[in-house]
Amino acid sequence: DGGITQSPKYLFRKEGQNVTLSCEQNLNHDAMYWYRQDPGQGLRLIYYSQIVNDFQKGDIAEGYSVSREKKESFPLTVTSAQKNPTAFYLCASSINTGVQPQHFGDGTRLSIL
Amino acid sequence: DAKTTQPPSMDCAEGRAANLPCNHSTISGNEYVYWYRQIHSQGPQYIIHGLKNNETNEMASLIITEDRKSSTLILPHATLRDTAVYYCIVRVSRSNFGNEKLTFGTGTRLTIIP
């Protein structure tokens, strides 16, 4: 079945440590996105990529980095510069035209030890 | 993108139709209405979207008023698995660039009662 796979489902980070969240899709979608969700709140865009080897900052990119070396993959690194990284991270993808909706993975919950 | 207003919570009896309203009175002509839902601890699930005509798919129906200032998502026969937070989003479709961010508000928490 086609879909978006995020791993791991739960992740723990020590202070000062970088961690990388995986996002893979087999939907042949051009565009991919990373959102952050905090308890009781909506989603906030971290980074997005419309095409391989290109990505743009979203509303809250500070302390995060991404790469898009393959169409299927869009990993997110949460760096030690992100002072409040505890959140639910969601990856999404979409066909890169017009009205097409974004489809989401099941998320990674990151916590600080 | 236009702002949306939804009731914070609703209940619906199992087997009945669930009607979820959304107000988007500042919507502009090139903005679409999208509905997503999020079950606890899962990613949002796309349900349906539309511009001005009513739309129906295997999950739901979307009714948009003639002036496009409000819409209603209808789940025709609600089941316990439809318990979730439902988000109404209004967004411009950029045909030359594709999708950009989705702005999720706080949505409507729908509880299906057995």
PDB file of C-alpha atoms in Angstrom:
ATOM      1  CA  ASP A   1       0.000   0.000   0.000  1.00  0.00           C
ATOM      2  CA  GLY A   2       1.207   3.520  -0.737  1.00  0.00           C
ATOM      3  CA  GLY A   3       1.756   5.846   2.134  1.00  0.00           C
ATOM      4  CA  ILE A   4       4.030   7.893   4.331  1.00  0.00           C
ATOM      5  CA  THR A   5       6.197   6.189   6.937  1.00  0.00           C
ATOM      6  CA  GLN A   6       7.660   8.064   9.860  1.00  0.00           C
ATOM      7  CA  SER A   7      10.136   6.497  12.229  1.00  0.00           C
ATOM      8  CA  PRO A   8      10.638   6.071  15.047  1.00  0.00           C
ATOM      9  CA  LYS A   9       7.213   6.538  16.629  1.00  0.00           C
ATOM     10  CA  TYR A  10       8.778   7.640  19.922  1.00  0.00           C
ATOM     11  CA  LEU A  11      12.188   9.274  20.333  1.00  0.00           C
ATOM     12  CA  PHE A  12      14.079  10.539  23.336  1.00  0.00           C
ATOM     13  CA  ARG A  13      16.840  13.112  23.186  1.00  0.00           C
ATOM     14  CA  LYS A  14      19.426  14.126  25.710  1.00  0.00           C
ATOM     15  CA  GLU A  15      20.280  17.773  26.213  1.00  0.00           C
ATOM     16  CA  GLY A  16      22.792  18.977  23.619  1.00  0.00           C
ATOM     17  CA  GLN A  17      22.182  16.078  21.262  1.00  0.00           C
ATOM     18  CA  ASN A  18      21.070  16.197  17.635  1.00  0.00           C
ATOM     19  CA  VAL A  19      18.450  13.685  16.507  1.00  0.00           C
ATOM     20  CA  THR A  20      17.118  12.828  13.066  1.00  0.00           C
ATOM     21  CA  LEU A  21      13.512  11.919  12.303  1.00  0.00           C
ATOM     22  CA  SER A  22      12.868   9.800   9.249  1.00  0.00           C
ATOM     23  CA  CYS A  23      10.114  10.360   6.672  1.00  0.00           C
ATOM     24  CA  GLU A  24       9.712   8.130   3.621  1.00  0.00           C
ATOM     25  CA  GLN A  25       6.905   8.137   1.059  1.00  0.00           C
ATOM     26  CA  ASN A  26       6.103   5.776  -1.816  1.00  0.00           C
ATOM     27  CA  LEU A  27       3.313   7.892  -3.283  1.00  0.00           C
ATOM     28  CA  ASN A  28       5.581   9.432  -5.946  1.00  0.00           C
ATOM     29  CA  HIS A  29       4.744  12.859  -4.537  1.00  0.00           C
ATOM     30  CA  ASP A  30       6.962  15.791  -5.424  1.00  0.00           C
ATOM     31  CA  ALA A  31       6.333  17.946  -2.358  1.00  0.00           C
ATOM     32  CA  MET A  32       7.100  17.046   1.252  1.00  0.00           C
ATOM     33  CA  TYR A  33       6.573  18.945   4.498  1.00  0.00           C
ATOM     34  CA  TRP A  34       7.464  18.867   8.188  1.00  0.00           C
ATOM     35  CA  TYR A  35       5.081  20.202  10.820  1.00  0.00           C
ATOM     36  CA  ARG A  36       5.280  20.448  14.559  1.00  0.00           C
ATOM     37  CA  GLN A  37       2.243  20.036  16.829  1.00  0.00           C
ATOM     38  CA  ASP A  38       2.183  21.011  20.485  1.00  0.00           C
ATOM     39  CA  PRO A  39      -0.545  19.818  22.893  1.00  0.00           C
ATOM     40  CA  GLY A  40      -3.952  21.346  22.167  1.00  0.00           C
ATOM     41  CA  GLN A  41      -2.605  23.377  19.273  1.00  0.00           C
ATOM     42  CA  GLY A  42      -2.679  23.296  15.509  1.00  0.00           C
ATOM     43  CA  LEU A  43       0.208  22.427  13.204  1.00  0.00           C
ATOM     44  CA  ARG A  44       3.100  24.766  12.496  1.00  0.00           C
ATOM     45  CA  LEU A  45       5.243  24.413   9.374  1.00  0.00           C
ATOM     46  CA  ILE A  46       8.957  23.808   9.925  1.00  0.00           C
ATOM     47  CA  TYR A  47      10.302  23.153   6.412  1.00  0.00           C
ATOM     48  CA  TYR A  48       8.950  22.125   3.050  1.00  0.00           C
ATOM     49  CA  SER A  49      10.387  20.877  -0.209  1.00  0.00           C
ATOM     50  CA  GLN A  50       8.748  21.182  -3.610  1.00  0.00           C
ATOM     51  CA  ILE A  51      11.377  19.176  -5.469  1.00  0.00           C
ATOM     52  CA  VAL A  52      14.516  17.123  -4.925  1.00  0.00           C
ATOM     53  CA  ASN A  53      17.554  19.123  -3.806  1.00  0.00           C
ATOM     54  CA  ASP A  54      15.449  22.135  -2.907  1.00  0.00           C
ATOM     55  CA  PHE A  55      13.714  23.119   0.334  1.00  0.00           C
ATOM     56  CA  GLN A  56      12.327  26.216   1.989  1.00  0.00           C
ATOM     57  CA  LYS A  57      11.995  27.400   5.573  1.00  0.00           C
ATOM     58  CA  GLY A  58       8.562  27.439   7.105  1.00  0.00           C
ATOM     59  CA  ASP A  59       7.343  29.488  10.049  1.00  0.00           C
ATOM     60  CA  ILE A  60       9.524  27.908  12.758  1.00  0.00           C
ATOM     61  CA  ALA A  61      12.711  26.636  11.050  1.00  0.00           C
ATOM     62  CA  GLU A  62      15.188  27.800  13.704  1.00  0.00           C
ATOM     63  CA  GLY A  63      16.932  24.869  15.353  1.00  0.00           C
ATOM     64  CA  TYR A  64      15.957  22.431  12.607  1.00  0.00           C
ATOM     65  CA  SER A  65      17.590  21.255   9.380  1.00  0.00           C
ATOM     66  CA  VAL A  66      16.465  19.079   6.475  1.00  0.00           C
ATOM     67  CA  SER A  67      17.762  17.479   3.306  1.00  0.00           C
ATOM     68  CA  ARG A  68      16.038  16.246   0.155  1.00  0.00           C
ATOM     69  CA  GLU A  69      18.490  14.056  -1.726  1.00  0.00           C
ATOM     70  CA  LYS A  70      15.837  11.620  -2.923  1.00  0.00           C
ATOM     71  CA  LYS A  71      12.234  12.145  -3.956  1.00  0.00           C
ATOM     72  CA  GLU A  72      11.071   9.536  -1.444  1.00  0.00           C
ATOM     73  CA  SER A  73      12.879  10.843   1.610  1.00  0.00           C
ATOM     74  CA  PHE A  74      12.810  14.061   3.643  1.00  0.00           C
ATOM     75  CA  PRO A  75      14.616  13.604   6.990  1.00  0.00           C
ATOM     76  CA  LEU A  76      14.376  16.253   9.704  1.00  0.00           C
ATOM     77  CA  THR A  77      17.228  16.903  12.142  1.00  0.00           C
ATOM     78  CA  VAL A  78      16.377  18.521  15.438  1.00  0.00           C
ATOM     79  CA  THR A  79      19.583  20.223  16.526  1.00  0.00           C
ATOM     80  CA  SER A  80      20.763  21.210  19.989  1.00  0.00           C
ATOM     81  CA  ALA A  81      19.930  24.799  19.018  1.00  0.00           C
ATOM     82  CA  GLN A  82      16.208  23.962  19.269  1.00  0.00           C
ATOM     83  CA  LYS A  83      15.566  24.845  22.894  1.00  0.00           C
ATOM     84  CA  ASN A  84      12.084  23.396  23.196  1.00  0.00           C
ATOM     85  CA  PRO A  85      12.049  20.305  20.994  1.00  0.00           C
ATOM     86  CA  THR A  86       9.469  18.258  22.889  1.00  0.00           C
ATOM     87  CA  ALA A  87       6.543  17.932  20.466  1.00  0.00           C
ATOM     88  CA  PHE A  88       4.705  15.712  18.016  1.00  0.00           C
ATOM     89  CA  TYR A  89       6.354  15.910  14.568  1.00  0.00           C
ATOM     90  CA  LEU A  90       4.355  15.234  11.442  1.00  0.00           C
ATOM     91  CA  CYS A  91       5.579  14.669   7.903  1.00  0.00           C
ATOM     92  CA  ALA A  92       3.306  15.175   4.902  1.00  0.00           C
ATOM     93  CA  SER A  93       3.522  14.922   1.132  1.00  0.00           C
ATOM     94  CA  SER A  94       1.479  16.028  -1.847  1.00  0.00           C
ATOM     95  CA  ILE A  95       1.402  16.075  -5.604  1.00  0.00           C
ATOM     96  CA  ASN A  96       2.987  19.361  -6.559  1.00  0.00           C
ATOM     97  CA  THR A  97       0.097  20.985  -8.362  1.00  0.00           C
ATOM     98  CA  GLY A  98      -2.870  23.113  -7.476  1.00  0.00           C
ATOM     99  CA  VAL A  99      -5.564  21.741  -5.279  1.00  0.00           C
ATOM    100  CA  GLN A 100      -4.091  18.398  -4.326  1.00  0.00           C
ATOM    101  CA  PRO A 101      -4.341  17.703  -0.574  1.00  0.00           C
ATOM    102  CA  GLN A 102      -1.456  16.880   1.708  1.00  0.00           C
ATOM    103  CA  HIS A 103      -1.297  13.380   3.154  1.00  0.00           C
ATOM    104  CA  PHE A 104       0.284  12.783   6.543  1.00  0.00           C
ATOM    105  CA  GLY A 105       2.311  10.124   8.285  1.00  0.00           C
ATOM    106  CA  ASP A 106       1.492   8.959  11.803  1.00  0.00           C
ATOM    107  CA  GLY A 107       4.057  11.176  13.466  1.00  0.00           C
ATOM    108  CA  THR A 108       7.062  10.938  15.774  1.00  0.00           C
ATOM    109  CA  ARG A 109       6.760  12.012  19.387  1.00  0.00           C
ATOM    110  CA  LEU A 110      10.021  13.538  20.597  1.00  0.00           C
ATOM    111  CA  SER A 111      10.780  13.967  24.287  1.00  0.00           C
ATOM    112  CA  ILE A 112      13.759  15.354  26.167  1.00  0.00           C
ATOM    113  CA  LEU A 113      15.403  13.252  28.856  1.00  0.00           C
TER     114      LEU A 113
ATOM    115  CA  ASP B   1      -5.417  32.416   3.946  1.00  0.00           C
ATOM    116  CA  ALA B   2      -8.902  33.085   5.327  1.00  0.00           C
ATOM    117  CA  LYS B   3      -9.608  32.345   8.971  1.00  0.00           C
ATOM    118  CA  THR B   4     -12.129  29.689   9.929  1.00  0.00           C
ATOM    119  CA  THR B   5     -14.378  29.338  12.971  1.00  0.00           C
ATOM    120  CA  GLN B   6     -15.581  25.982  14.281  1.00  0.00           C
ATOM    121  CA  PRO B   7     -17.416  24.947  17.443  1.00  0.00           C
ATOM    122  CA  PRO B   8     -14.948  23.483  19.941  1.00  0.00           C
ATOM    123  CA  SER B   9     -16.905  20.288  20.515  1.00  0.00           C
ATOM    124  CA  MET B  10     -19.920  18.280  19.360  1.00  0.00           C
ATOM    125  CA  ASP B  11     -21.564  14.978  20.204  1.00  0.00           C
ATOM    126  CA  CYS B  12     -23.393  12.688  17.806  1.00  0.00           C
ATOM    127  CA  ALA B  13     -25.197   9.394  18.357  1.00  0.00           C
ATOM    128  CA  GLU B  14     -23.737   6.360  16.651  1.00  0.00           C
ATOM    129  CA  GLY B  15     -25.494   5.628  13.354  1.00  0.00           C
ATOM    130  CA  ARG B  16     -26.778   9.156  12.952  1.00  0.00           C
ATOM    131  CA  ALA B  17     -25.462  11.793  10.570  1.00  0.00           C
ATOM    132  CA  ALA B  18     -22.820  14.082  12.033  1.00  0.00           C
ATOM    133  CA  ASN B  19     -22.995  17.632  10.699  1.00  0.00           C
ATOM    134  CA  LEU B  20     -19.922  19.741  11.429  1.00  0.00           C
ATOM    135  CA  PRO B  21     -20.187  23.461  10.628  1.00  0.00           C
ATOM    136  CA  CYS B  22     -17.426  25.831   9.621  1.00  0.00           C
ATOM    137  CA  ASN B  23     -17.606  29.570   9.170  1.00  0.00           C
ATOM    138  CA  HIS B  24     -15.211  31.212   6.706  1.00  0.00           C
ATOM    139  CA  SER B  25     -16.836  34.564   6.084  1.00  0.00           C
ATOM    140  CA  THR B  26     -13.660  36.201   4.712  1.00  0.00           C
ATOM    141  CA  ILE B  27     -13.000  33.558   2.079  1.00  0.00           C
ATOM    142  CA  SER B  28     -11.855  34.864  -1.281  1.00  0.00           C
ATOM    143  CA  GLY B  29     -12.700  33.604  -4.736  1.00  0.00           C
ATOM    144  CA  ASN B  30      -9.613  31.455  -5.232  1.00  0.00           C
ATOM    145  CA  GLU B  31      -9.641  29.765  -1.832  1.00  0.00           C
ATOM    146  CA  TYR B  32     -10.687  26.170  -1.389  1.00  0.00           C
ATOM    147  CA  VAL B  33     -12.236  24.577   1.695  1.00  0.00           C
ATOM    148  CA  TYR B  34     -10.444  21.469   2.998  1.00  0.00           C
ATOM    149  CA  TRP B  35     -11.449  19.135   5.811  1.00  0.00           C
ATOM    150  CA  TYR B  36      -9.063  16.937   7.765  1.00  0.00           C
ATOM    151  CA  ARG B  37      -9.508  14.930  10.936  1.00  0.00           C
ATOM    152  CA  GLN B  38      -7.022  13.780  13.548  1.00  0.00           C
ATOM    153  CA  ILE B  39      -7.542  10.796  15.777  1.00  0.00           C
ATOM    154  CA  HIS B  40      -5.576  10.963  18.998  1.00  0.00           C
ATOM    155  CA  SER B  41      -1.818  10.437  18.528  1.00  0.00           C
ATOM    156  CA  GLN B  42      -2.119   9.928  14.782  1.00  0.00           C
ATOM    157  CA  GLY B  43      -1.399  12.157  11.801  1.00  0.00           C
ATOM    158  CA  PRO B  44      -4.207  14.217  10.250  1.00  0.00           C
ATOM    159  CA  GLN B  45      -6.284  12.378   7.677  1.00  0.00           C
ATOM    160  CA  TYR B  46      -7.531  14.175   4.572  1.00  0.00           C
ATOM    161  CA  ILE B  47     -11.314  13.898   4.166  1.00  0.00           C
ATOM    162  CA  ILE B  48     -12.566  16.117   1.361  1.00  0.00           C
ATOM    163  CA  HIS B  49     -12.192  19.507  -0.290  1.00  0.00           C
ATOM    164  CA  GLY B  50     -14.198  21.832  -2.531  1.00  0.00           C
ATOM    165  CA  LEU B  51     -14.400  25.269  -4.107  1.00  0.00           C
ATOM    166  CA  LYS B  52     -18.076  26.114  -4.532  1.00  0.00           C
ATOM    167  CA  ASN B  53     -19.961  22.995  -5.576  1.00  0.00           C
ATOM    168  CA  ASN B  54     -21.060  20.366  -3.111  1.00  0.00           C
ATOM    169  CA  GLU B  55     -18.721  17.382  -3.026  1.00  0.00           C
ATOM    170  CA  THR B  56     -19.138  13.772  -1.952  1.00  0.00           C
ATOM    171  CA  ASN B  57     -16.697  10.920  -1.573  1.00  0.00           C
ATOM    172  CA  GLU B  58     -16.625   7.587   0.237  1.00  0.00           C
ATOM    173  CA  MET B  59     -15.977   9.272   3.586  1.00  0.00           C
ATOM    174  CA  ALA B  60     -18.184  12.333   3.673  1.00  0.00           C
ATOM    175  CA  SER B  61     -20.107  15.084   1.938  1.00  0.00           C
ATOM    176  CA  LEU B  62     -19.170  18.741   1.855  1.00  0.00           C
ATOM    177  CA  ILE B  63     -21.905  21.343   1.525  1.00  0.00           C
ATOM    178  CA  ILE B  64     -20.745  24.886   0.727  1.00  0.00           C
ATOM    179  CA  THR B  65     -23.245  27.740   0.901  1.00  0.00           C
ATOM    180  CA  GLU B  66     -23.896  29.765  -2.221  1.00  0.00           C
ATOM    181  CA  ASP B  67     -22.060  32.797  -0.850  1.00  0.00           C
ATOM    182  CA  ARG B  68     -19.205  30.459   0.229  1.00  0.00           C
ATOM    183  CA  LYS B  69     -19.060  32.010   3.694  1.00  0.00           C
ATOM    184  CA  SER B  70     -19.739  28.748   5.465  1.00  0.00           C
ATOM    185  CA  SER B  71     -19.689  25.020   4.895  1.00  0.00           C
ATOM    186  CA  THR B  72     -20.823  21.798   6.557  1.00  0.00           C
ATOM    187  CA  LEU B  73     -19.062  18.465   6.628  1.00  0.00           C
ATOM    188  CA  ILE B  74     -21.495  15.571   6.806  1.00  0.00           C
ATOM    189  CA  LEU B  75     -20.566  12.085   7.996  1.00  0.00           C
ATOM    190  CA  PRO B  76     -23.695  10.198   6.924  1.00  0.00           C
ATOM    191  CA  HIS B  77     -23.642   7.288   9.385  1.00  0.00           C
ATOM    192  CA  ALA B  78     -21.281   8.051  12.230  1.00  0.00           C
ATOM    193  CA  THR B  79     -19.401   5.207  13.913  1.00  0.00           C
ATOM    194  CA  LEU B  80     -17.310   5.160  17.069  1.00  0.00           C
ATOM    195  CA  ARG B  81     -14.194   5.294  14.880  1.00  0.00           C
ATOM    196  CA  ASP B  82     -15.251   8.743  13.674  1.00  0.00           C
ATOM    197  CA  THR B  83     -14.442  10.195  17.103  1.00  0.00           C
ATOM    198  CA  ALA B  84     -11.678  12.698  16.336  1.00  0.00           C
ATOM    199  CA  VAL B  85     -10.813  16.374  16.038  1.00  0.00           C
ATOM    200  CA  TYR B  86     -12.068  17.766  12.723  1.00  0.00           C
ATOM    201  CA  TYR B  87     -10.308  20.683  11.077  1.00  0.00           C
ATOM    202  CA  CYS B  88     -11.758  23.024   8.476  1.00  0.00           C
ATOM    203  CA  ILE B  89      -9.050  24.819   6.497  1.00  0.00           C
ATOM    204  CA  VAL B  90      -9.332  27.468   3.818  1.00  0.00           C
ATOM    205  CA  ARG B  91      -6.371  27.763   1.489  1.00  0.00           C
ATOM    206  CA  VAL B  92      -5.384  29.319  -1.774  1.00  0.00           C
ATOM    207  CA  SER B  93      -4.533  26.878  -4.508  1.00  0.00           C
ATOM    208  CA  ARG B  94      -1.462  28.061  -6.401  1.00  0.00           C
ATOM    209  CA  SER B  95      -1.535  26.335  -9.733  1.00  0.00           C
ATOM    210  CA  ASN B  96       1.944  27.488 -10.690  1.00  0.00           C
ATOM    211  CA  PHE B  97       3.680  26.432  -7.541  1.00  0.00           C
ATOM    212  CA  GLY B  98       1.687  23.787  -5.822  1.00  0.00           C
ATOM    213  CA  ASN B  99       0.935  23.353  -2.211  1.00  0.00           C
ATOM    214  CA  GLU B 100       2.298  25.350   0.654  1.00  0.00           C
ATOM    215  CA  LYS B 101       1.489  25.182   4.321  1.00  0.00           C
ATOM    216  CA  LEU B 102      -1.784  24.165   5.872  1.00  0.00           C
ATOM    217  CA  THR B 103      -2.930  26.337   8.741  1.00  0.00           C
ATOM    218  CA  PHE B 104      -4.757  24.213  11.289  1.00  0.00           C
ATOM    219  CA  GLY B 105      -6.843  25.940  13.943  1.00  0.00           C
ATOM    220  CA  THR B 106      -8.115  24.157  17.047  1.00  0.00           C
ATOM    221  CA  GLY B 107     -10.914  22.316  15.197  1.00  0.00           C
ATOM    222  CA  THR B 108     -14.052  20.589  16.501  1.00  0.00           C
ATOM    223  CA  ARG B 109     -13.726  17.638  18.829  1.00  0.00           C
ATOM    224  CA  LEU B 110     -16.439  15.233  17.666  1.00  0.00           C
ATOM    225  CA  THR B 111     -17.467  12.489  20.066  1.00  0.00           C
ATOM    226  CA  ILE B 112     -19.637   9.662  18.803  1.00  0.00           C
ATOM    227  CA  ILE B 113     -21.914   8.350  21.555  1.00  0.00           C
ATOM    228  CA  PRO B 114     -22.787   4.616  21.549  1.00  0.00           C
TER     229      PRO B 114
END
